[in-house]
Each structure stands twice: as structure tokens, then as C-alpha cells.
Amino acid sequence: GDDRGRIHLLSLMRKDGLVTTLHFDTLGVATTSSSLVYLGKGMVYVGSQWGNSQLIKILDEPVPVGTVSGGLSGEGATKGGPLGDTTYIEIVEEYMNLGPIVDFDLRPCSDNEHNASSSKVEGGGGKYRQSLVVTCSGVGKDGSVRLVRNGVGMREHAAVEMEGVKGMWSLRRRFGDEDDAFL
């Protein structure tokens, strides 16, 4: 991969044990990579510290851009590029990455704007207002503006009513065990 997110393939052609020719082919454009891991069967993990990481599939034949998800975008999508309007890359999955956060701003939400996300705190007399963090995330072609909710989301999966509980702690089955077994 290069600094513009283009994925290349270098092939060494041998004859009688000697390298006779080098072929350098551009396969398509993915996120700007900081690591590439070939997983087998044409699958490649494109790890990025500058934007979202991706799982891509290298196709056997070039396909027109737009017939598969991903491939060429941005600078590489223009006509006259190394692949024209085709790509050998299909983006199978994308893994969100907020980093690096270049800049951010905290935007408080009024109760009128986000009634669904704001909730009243019972017994507190006030209101809990959820804020949004607006971030400038990523670098270069992988940069984006993102909205992130500030706070911790809680989802109750089960509840057991017990009277008189004053505290809880975890216990190990044996003193020498590393992991706790009971709560």
C-alpha cells in the first residue's frame, strides 16, 4: 500500500531459478494502510492508524467501479488512472476508527433538539443533557467529521430483585487461581 491508499502487487517472474522480470500492478484503492496482512484466499486486512481499517478481497478479474463495494474512490477513481474505471478490490468489511482525532468540539444538545436521547433523572430534580463531541478524525483522504455521543450507554439485560444487599465482590475458587469464579 502507499500513502494514497492504493494497493499494489509486485510479481517476480523467474526462469531457471533466476528473476527475469518484475511486474508492478495497481489493484485498486482502499484506506491508507499502516499494515497489510494477507489472510489467504484473496482476503487482506488493511490496518490503518489514519482512518478506518478494512477487510478487502482481491478479485481475480477487474470489475467496473461501482459493481462491488469499495475499490477505487477519491483520487484513483478518475479516468486515466492506472486502472481506468476498474478495480481488483472489493471492500468486505470496514472497522470504524475515530483516531487520530485532530480536533474536537463539545456541543451541548438542548432538550428540544434531542428529546429521544435526553432523559430526566428521577429524584435528582434536574435533567441529564447528553452532549455531542464533534471530531475531525483521520488524516488526508481518510479524514472525516464525526459526531460522538458523550457518556456511557447502559442496557439492562437482566435484573434480580434482592432485599438487603449492601455490597458485592468477586471470589476465587482457590487462593492461587488468577481468575474470579463467583460474584
mmCIF file of N, CA and C in Angstrom, residues 3-55:
data_model
loop_
_atom_site.group_PDB
_atom_site.id
_atom_site.type_symbol
_atom_site.label_atom_id
_atom_site.label_comp_id
_atom_site.label_asym_id
_atom_site.label_seq_id
_atom_site.Cartn_x
_atom_site.Cartn_y
_atom_site.Cartn_z
ATOM 1 N N ASP A 3 0.891 5.855 0.306
ATOM 2 C CA ASP A 3 0.343 6.924 1.132
ATOM 3 C C ASP A 3 -0.977 7.479 0.597
ATOM 4 N N ARG A 4 -1.414 7.054 -0.565
ATOM 5 C CA ARG A 4 -2.703 7.473 -1.119
ATOM 6 C C ARG A 4 -3.750 6.378 -1.022
ATOM 7 N N GLY A 5 -3.407 5.257 -0.393
ATOM 8 C CA GLY A 5 -4.352 4.170 -0.211
ATOM 9 C C GLY A 5 -4.396 3.190 -1.365
ATOM 10 N N ARG A 6 -3.550 3.383 -2.366
ATOM 11 C CA ARG A 6 -3.529 2.441 -3.476
ATOM 12 C C ARG A 6 -2.857 1.142 -3.027
ATOM 13 N N ILE A 7 -3.440 0.027 -3.437
ATOM 14 C CA ILE A 7 -2.892 -1.294 -3.133
ATOM 15 C C ILE A 7 -2.205 -1.809 -4.395
ATOM 16 N N HIS A 8 -0.957 -2.207 -4.259
ATOM 17 C CA HIS A 8 -0.158 -2.660 -5.388
ATOM 18 C C HIS A 8 0.243 -4.123 -5.192
ATOM 19 N N LEU A 9 0.560 -4.781 -6.305
ATOM 20 C CA LEU A 9 1.049 -6.146 -6.287
ATOM 21 C C LEU A 9 2.346 -6.191 -7.088
ATOM 22 N N LEU A 10 3.414 -6.660 -6.463
ATOM 23 C CA LEU A 10 4.698 -6.827 -7.127
ATOM 24 C C LEU A 10 4.895 -8.310 -7.384
ATOM 25 N N SER A 11 5.037 -8.695 -8.669
ATOM 26 C CA SER A 11 5.226 -10.101 -9.057
ATOM 27 C C SER A 11 6.635 -10.274 -9.593
ATOM 28 N N LEU A 12 7.302 -11.320 -9.154
ATOM 29 C CA LEU A 12 8.637 -11.655 -9.650
ATOM 30 C C LEU A 12 8.495 -12.816 -10.616
ATOM 31 N N MET A 13 8.936 -12.638 -11.849
ATOM 32 C CA MET A 13 8.885 -13.697 -12.854
ATOM 33 C C MET A 13 10.255 -14.360 -12.896
ATOM 34 N N ARG A 14 10.255 -15.696 -12.759
ATOM 35 C CA ARG A 14 11.527 -16.431 -12.711
ATOM 36 C C ARG A 14 11.644 -17.381 -13.892
ATOM 37 N N LYS A 15 12.886 -17.627 -14.260
ATOM 38 C CA LYS A 15 13.179 -18.625 -15.278
ATOM 39 C C LYS A 15 14.473 -19.300 -14.858
ATOM 40 N N ASP A 16 14.425 -20.600 -14.714
ATOM 41 C CA ASP A 16 15.584 -21.385 -14.274
ATOM 42 C C ASP A 16 16.142 -20.897 -12.940
ATOM 43 N N GLY A 17 15.254 -20.499 -12.025
ATOM 44 C CA GLY A 17 15.666 -20.080 -10.697
ATOM 45 C C GLY A 17 16.152 -18.642 -10.599
ATOM 46 N N LEU A 18 16.187 -17.909 -11.697
ATOM 47 C CA LEU A 18 16.622 -16.516 -11.694
ATOM 48 C C LEU A 18 15.444 -15.589 -11.980
ATOM 49 N N VAL A 19 15.430 -14.445 -11.320
ATOM 50 C CA VAL A 19 14.385 -13.458 -11.565
ATOM 51 C C VAL A 19 14.699 -12.759 -12.881
ATOM 52 N N THR A 20 13.739 -12.840 -13.810
ATOM 53 C CA THR A 20 13.946 -12.234 -15.126
ATOM 54 C C THR A 20 13.139 -10.969 -15.323
ATOM 55 N N THR A 21 11.987 -10.869 -14.675
ATOM 56 C CA THR A 21 11.109 -9.719 -14.877
ATOM 57 C C THR A 21 10.397 -9.373 -13.575
ATOM 58 N N LEU A 22 10.161 -8.083 -13.374
ATOM 59 C CA LEU A 22 9.344 -7.592 -12.269
ATOM 60 C C LEU A 22 8.078 -6.978 -12.857
ATOM 61 N N HIS A 23 6.907 -7.361 -12.325
ATOM 62 C CA HIS A 23 5.632 -6.757 -12.730
ATOM 63 C C HIS A 23 5.072 -6.013 -11.527
ATOM 64 N N PHE A 24 4.729 -4.740 -11.714
ATOM 65 C CA PHE A 24 4.170 -3.908 -10.663
ATOM 66 C C PHE A 24 2.782 -3.488 -11.113
ATOM 67 N N ASP A 25 1.736 -4.001 -10.433
ATOM 68 C CA ASP A 25 0.353 -3.726 -10.815
ATOM 69 C C ASP A 25 -0.378 -3.030 -9.675
ATOM 70 N N THR A 26 -1.202 -2.040 -10.011
ATOM 71 C CA THR A 26 -2.078 -1.394 -9.038
ATOM 72 C C THR A 26 -3.405 -2.121 -9.055
ATOM 73 N N LEU A 27 -3.855 -2.569 -7.878
ATOM 74 C CA LEU A 27 -5.093 -3.345 -7.777
ATOM 75 C C LEU A 27 -6.319 -2.474 -7.544
ATOM 76 N N GLY A 28 -6.150 -1.369 -6.826
ATOM 77 C CA GLY A 28 -7.273 -0.501 -6.501
ATOM 78 C C GLY A 28 -6.918 0.386 -5.329
ATOM 79 N N VAL A 29 -7.927 1.008 -4.762
ATOM 80 C CA VAL A 29 -7.732 1.940 -3.659
ATOM 81 C C VAL A 29 -8.528 1.476 -2.450
ATOM 82 N N ALA A 30 -7.874 1.466 -1.299
ATOM 83 C CA ALA A 30 -8.519 1.172 -0.014
ATOM 84 C C ALA A 30 -8.139 2.307 0.931
ATOM 85 N N THR A 31 -8.310 2.111 2.208
ATOM 86 C CA THR A 31 -7.887 3.106 3.174
ATOM 87 C C THR A 31 -6.353 3.171 3.193
ATOM 88 N N THR A 32 -5.794 4.291 3.599
ATOM 89 C CA THR A 32 -4.344 4.409 3.700
ATOM 90 C C THR A 32 -3.861 3.452 4.776
ATOM 91 N N SER A 33 -2.956 2.558 4.396
ATOM 92 C CA SER A 33 -2.594 1.462 5.299
ATOM 93 C C SER A 33 -1.336 1.763 6.100
ATOM 94 N N SER A 34 -1.324 1.270 7.328
ATOM 95 C CA SER A 34 -0.100 1.238 8.131
ATOM 96 C C SER A 34 0.360 -0.204 8.277
ATOM 97 N N SER A 35 -0.527 -1.167 7.959
ATOM 98 C CA SER A 35 -0.155 -2.581 7.938
ATOM 99 C C SER A 35 -1.072 -3.326 6.978
ATOM 100 N N LEU A 36 -0.506 -4.324 6.315
ATOM 101 C CA LEU A 36 -1.253 -5.203 5.431
ATOM 102 C C LEU A 36 -0.989 -6.635 5.862
ATOM 103 N N VAL A 37 -2.051 -7.400 6.052
ATOM 104 C CA VAL A 37 -1.904 -8.798 6.460
ATOM 105 C C VAL A 37 -2.689 -9.650 5.481
ATOM 106 N N TYR A 38 -1.986 -10.534 4.753
ATOM 107 C CA TYR A 38 -2.655 -11.448 3.837
ATOM 108 C C TYR A 38 -3.213 -12.609 4.647
ATOM 109 N N LEU A 39 -4.516 -12.833 4.558
ATOM 110 C CA LEU A 39 -5.191 -13.843 5.357
ATOM 111 C C LEU A 39 -5.448 -15.139 4.589
ATOM 112 N N GLY A 40 -5.137 -15.165 3.307
ATOM 113 C CA GLY A 40 -5.389 -16.346 2.486
ATOM 114 C C GLY A 40 -6.658 -16.188 1.678
ATOM 115 N N LYS A 41 -6.762 -16.961 0.579
ATOM 116 C CA LYS A 41 -7.933 -16.974 -0.291
ATOM 117 C C LYS A 41 -8.300 -15.576 -0.800
ATOM 118 N N GLY A 42 -7.298 -14.740 -1.022
ATOM 119 C CA GLY A 42 -7.533 -13.411 -1.579
ATOM 120 C C GLY A 42 -7.993 -12.372 -0.581
ATOM 121 N N MET A 43 -8.059 -12.717 0.697
ATOM 122 C CA MET A 43 -8.509 -11.769 1.724
ATOM 123 C C MET A 43 -7.303 -11.063 2.344
ATOM 124 N N VAL A 44 -7.406 -9.733 2.492
ATOM 125 C CA VAL A 44 -6.326 -8.920 3.059
ATOM 126 C C VAL A 44 -6.927 -7.987 4.106
ATOM 127 N N TYR A 45 -6.288 -7.950 5.290
ATOM 128 C CA TYR A 45 -6.670 -6.979 6.317
ATOM 129 C C TYR A 45 -5.808 -5.741 6.112
ATOM 130 N N VAL A 46 -6.454 -4.592 5.932
ATOM 131 C CA VAL A 46 -5.760 -3.320 5.746
ATOM 132 C C VAL A 46 -5.916 -2.549 7.056
ATOM 133 N N GLY A 47 -4.862 -2.570 7.874
ATOM 134 C CA GLY A 47 -4.884 -1.852 9.144
ATOM 135 C C GLY A 47 -4.449 -0.419 8.927
ATOM 136 N N SER A 48 -5.152 0.523 9.530
ATOM 137 C CA SER A 48 -4.839 1.933 9.330
ATOM 138 C C SER A 48 -4.838 2.670 10.655
ATOM 139 N N GLN A 49 -3.821 3.473 10.849
ATOM 140 C CA GLN A 49 -3.809 4.354 12.022
ATOM 141 C C GLN A 49 -4.302 5.747 11.650
ATOM 142 N N TRP A 50 -4.632 5.963 10.376
ATOM 143 C CA TRP A 50 -5.068 7.270 9.901
ATOM 144 C C TRP A 50 -6.536 7.319 9.540
ATOM 145 N N GLY A 51 -7.242 6.200 9.620
ATOM 146 C CA GLY A 51 -8.656 6.148 9.278
ATOM 147 C C GLY A 51 -9.220 4.787 9.623
ATOM 148 N N ASN A 52 -10.335 4.442 9.009
ATOM 149 C CA ASN A 52 -10.961 3.139 9.262
ATOM 150 C C ASN A 52 -10.109 2.020 8.676
ATOM 151 N N SER A 53 -10.020 0.900 9.378
ATOM 152 C CA SER A 53 -9.354 -0.282 8.854
ATOM 153 C C SER A 53 -10.366 -1.058 8.021
ATOM 154 N N GLN A 54 -9.883 -1.905 7.110
ATOM 155 C CA GLN A 54 -10.782 -2.613 6.206
ATOM 156 C C GLN A 54 -10.351 -4.058 6.011
ATOM 157 N N LEU A 55 -11.320 -4.887 5.694
ATOM 158 C CA LEU A 55 -11.074 -6.240 5.221
ATOM 159 C C LEU A 55 -11.444 -6.218 3.747
#
